[in-house]
Amino acid sequence: MIDDISFYAASKIVKNDHDRDQEFIDLVKSILQTRPDEEIFIKPLVLFDRE
């Protein structure tokens, strides 16, 4: 008997990638920096600075 969950794409296993995509990270940072006066954009930037 096959479990119903095996038919849903969201049920598949996702493996973490240990390699960082620095180009993508830089893109996200540049987008967030476009609105430095808004708290919702500032909070993620603080996380980038912790690295």
mmCIF file with all atom_site columns, C-alpha atoms in Angstrom:
data_model
loop_
_atom_site.group_PDB
_atom_site.id
_atom_site.type_symbol
_atom_site.label_atom_id
_atom_site.label_alt_id
_atom_site.label_comp_id
_atom_site.label_asym_id
_atom_site.label_entity_id
_atom_site.label_seq_id
_atom_site.pdbx_PDB_ins_code
_atom_site.Cartn_x
_atom_site.Cartn_y
_atom_site.Cartn_z
_atom_site.occupancy
_atom_site.B_iso_or_equiv
_atom_site.pdbx_formal_charge
_atom_site.auth_seq_id
_atom_site.auth_comp_id
_atom_site.auth_asym_id
_atom_site.auth_atom_id
_atom_site.pdbx_PDB_model_num
ATOM 1  C CA . MET A 1 1  ? 0.000  0.000  0.000  1.00 0.00 ? 1  MET A CA 1
ATOM 2  C CA . ILE A 1 2  ? 1.403  3.392  -0.998 1.00 0.00 ? 2  ILE A CA 1
ATOM 3  C CA . ASP A 1 3  ? 0.942  6.300  1.370  1.00 0.00 ? 3  ASP A CA 1
ATOM 4  C CA . ASP A 1 4  ? -0.962 9.286  -0.087 1.00 0.00 ? 4  ASP A CA 1
ATOM 5  C CA . ILE A 1 5  ? 1.792  11.679 0.967  1.00 0.00 ? 5  ILE A CA 1
ATOM 6  C CA . SER A 1 6  ? 4.136  10.193 -1.650 1.00 0.00 ? 6  SER A CA 1
ATOM 7  C CA . PHE A 1 7  ? 2.052  11.783 -4.409 1.00 0.00 ? 7  PHE A CA 1
ATOM 8  C CA . TYR A 1 8  ? 2.526  15.383 -3.231 1.00 0.00 ? 8  TYR A CA 1
ATOM 9  C CA . ALA A 1 9  ? 5.513  17.337 -4.514 1.00 0.00 ? 9  ALA A CA 1
ATOM 10 C CA . ALA A 1 10 ? 5.860  19.183 -1.206 1.00 0.00 ? 10 ALA A CA 1
ATOM 11 C CA . SER A 1 11 ? 6.435  15.883 0.576  1.00 0.00 ? 11 SER A CA 1
ATOM 12 C CA . LYS A 1 12 ? 9.735  15.216 -1.170 1.00 0.00 ? 12 LYS A CA 1
ATOM 13 C CA . ILE A 1 13 ? 12.981 15.467 0.754  1.00 0.00 ? 13 ILE A CA 1
ATOM 14 C CA . VAL A 1 14 ? 14.990 18.633 0.244  1.00 0.00 ? 14 VAL A CA 1
ATOM 15 C CA . LYS A 1 15 ? 18.673 18.465 1.018  1.00 0.00 ? 15 LYS A CA 1
ATOM 16 C CA . ASN A 1 16 ? 20.488 21.530 2.292  1.00 0.00 ? 16 ASN A CA 1
ATOM 17 C CA . ASP A 1 17 ? 23.140 22.899 -0.007 1.00 0.00 ? 17 ASP A CA 1
ATOM 18 C CA . HIS A 1 18 ? 26.300 23.659 1.941  1.00 0.00 ? 18 HIS A CA 1
ATOM 19 C CA . ASP A 1 19 ? 27.688 25.930 -0.773 1.00 0.00 ? 19 ASP A CA 1
ATOM 20 C CA . ARG A 1 20 ? 26.568 29.541 -0.589 1.00 0.00 ? 20 ARG A CA 1
ATOM 21 C CA . ASP A 1 21 ? 25.578 31.320 -3.776 1.00 0.00 ? 21 ASP A CA 1
ATOM 22 C CA . GLN A 1 22 ? 27.373 34.597 -3.096 1.00 0.00 ? 22 GLN A CA 1
ATOM 23 C CA . GLU A 1 23 ? 26.030 36.227 -6.253 1.00 0.00 ? 23 GLU A CA 1
ATOM 24 C CA . PHE A 1 24 ? 22.448 35.565 -5.125 1.00 0.00 ? 24 PHE A CA 1
ATOM 25 C CA . ILE A 1 25 ? 23.195 36.817 -1.612 1.00 0.00 ? 25 ILE A CA 1
ATOM 26 C CA . ASP A 1 26 ? 24.653 40.030 -3.030 1.00 0.00 ? 26 ASP A CA 1
ATOM 27 C CA . LEU A 1 27 ? 21.570 40.488 -5.199 1.00 0.00 ? 27 LEU A CA 1
ATOM 28 C CA . VAL A 1 28 ? 19.251 40.112 -2.216 1.00 0.00 ? 28 VAL A CA 1
ATOM 29 C CA . LYS A 1 29 ? 21.333 42.550 -0.179 1.00 0.00 ? 29 LYS A CA 1
ATOM 30 C CA . SER A 1 30 ? 21.253 45.114 -2.986 1.00 0.00 ? 30 SER A CA 1
ATOM 31 C CA . ILE A 1 31 ? 17.470 44.829 -3.220 1.00 0.00 ? 31 ILE A CA 1
ATOM 32 C CA . LEU A 1 32 ? 17.072 45.263 0.530  1.00 0.00 ? 32 LEU A CA 1
ATOM 33 C CA . GLN A 1 33 ? 19.365 48.293 0.518  1.00 0.00 ? 33 GLN A CA 1
ATOM 34 C CA . THR A 1 34 ? 17.056 50.143 -1.889 1.00 0.00 ? 34 THR A CA 1
ATOM 35 C CA . ARG A 1 35 ? 14.759 51.060 1.017  1.00 0.00 ? 35 ARG A CA 1
ATOM 36 C CA . PRO A 1 36 ? 16.936 51.676 4.063  1.00 0.00 ? 36 PRO A CA 1
ATOM 37 C CA . ASP A 1 37 ? 14.259 53.683 5.870  1.00 0.00 ? 37 ASP A CA 1
ATOM 38 C CA . GLU A 1 38 ? 11.842 50.764 6.244  1.00 0.00 ? 38 GLU A CA 1
ATOM 39 C CA . GLU A 1 39 ? 12.221 48.450 9.216  1.00 0.00 ? 39 GLU A CA 1
ATOM 40 C CA . ILE A 1 40 ? 11.123 45.365 7.295  1.00 0.00 ? 40 ILE A CA 1
ATOM 41 C CA . PHE A 1 41 ? 14.123 45.844 4.989  1.00 0.00 ? 41 PHE A CA 1
ATOM 42 C CA . ILE A 1 42 ? 16.560 46.784 7.756  1.00 0.00 ? 42 ILE A CA 1
ATOM 43 C CA . LYS A 1 43 ? 16.025 43.623 9.844  1.00 0.00 ? 43 LYS A CA 1
ATOM 44 C CA . PRO A 1 44 ? 17.234 41.173 7.165  1.00 0.00 ? 44 PRO A CA 1
ATOM 45 C CA . LEU A 1 45 ? 20.224 43.426 6.433  1.00 0.00 ? 45 LEU A CA 1
ATOM 46 C CA . VAL A 1 46 ? 21.261 43.119 10.070 1.00 0.00 ? 46 VAL A CA 1
ATOM 47 C CA . LEU A 1 47 ? 21.313 39.335 9.621  1.00 0.00 ? 47 LEU A CA 1
ATOM 48 C CA . PHE A 1 48 ? 23.638 39.666 6.632  1.00 0.00 ? 48 PHE A CA 1
ATOM 49 C CA . ASP A 1 49 ? 26.025 41.730 8.750  1.00 0.00 ? 49 ASP A CA 1
ATOM 50 C CA . ARG A 1 50 ? 26.355 38.907 11.300 1.00 0.00 ? 50 ARG A CA 1
ATOM 51 C CA . GLU A 1 51 ? 28.223 36.701 8.850  1.00 0.00 ? 51 GLU A CA 1
#
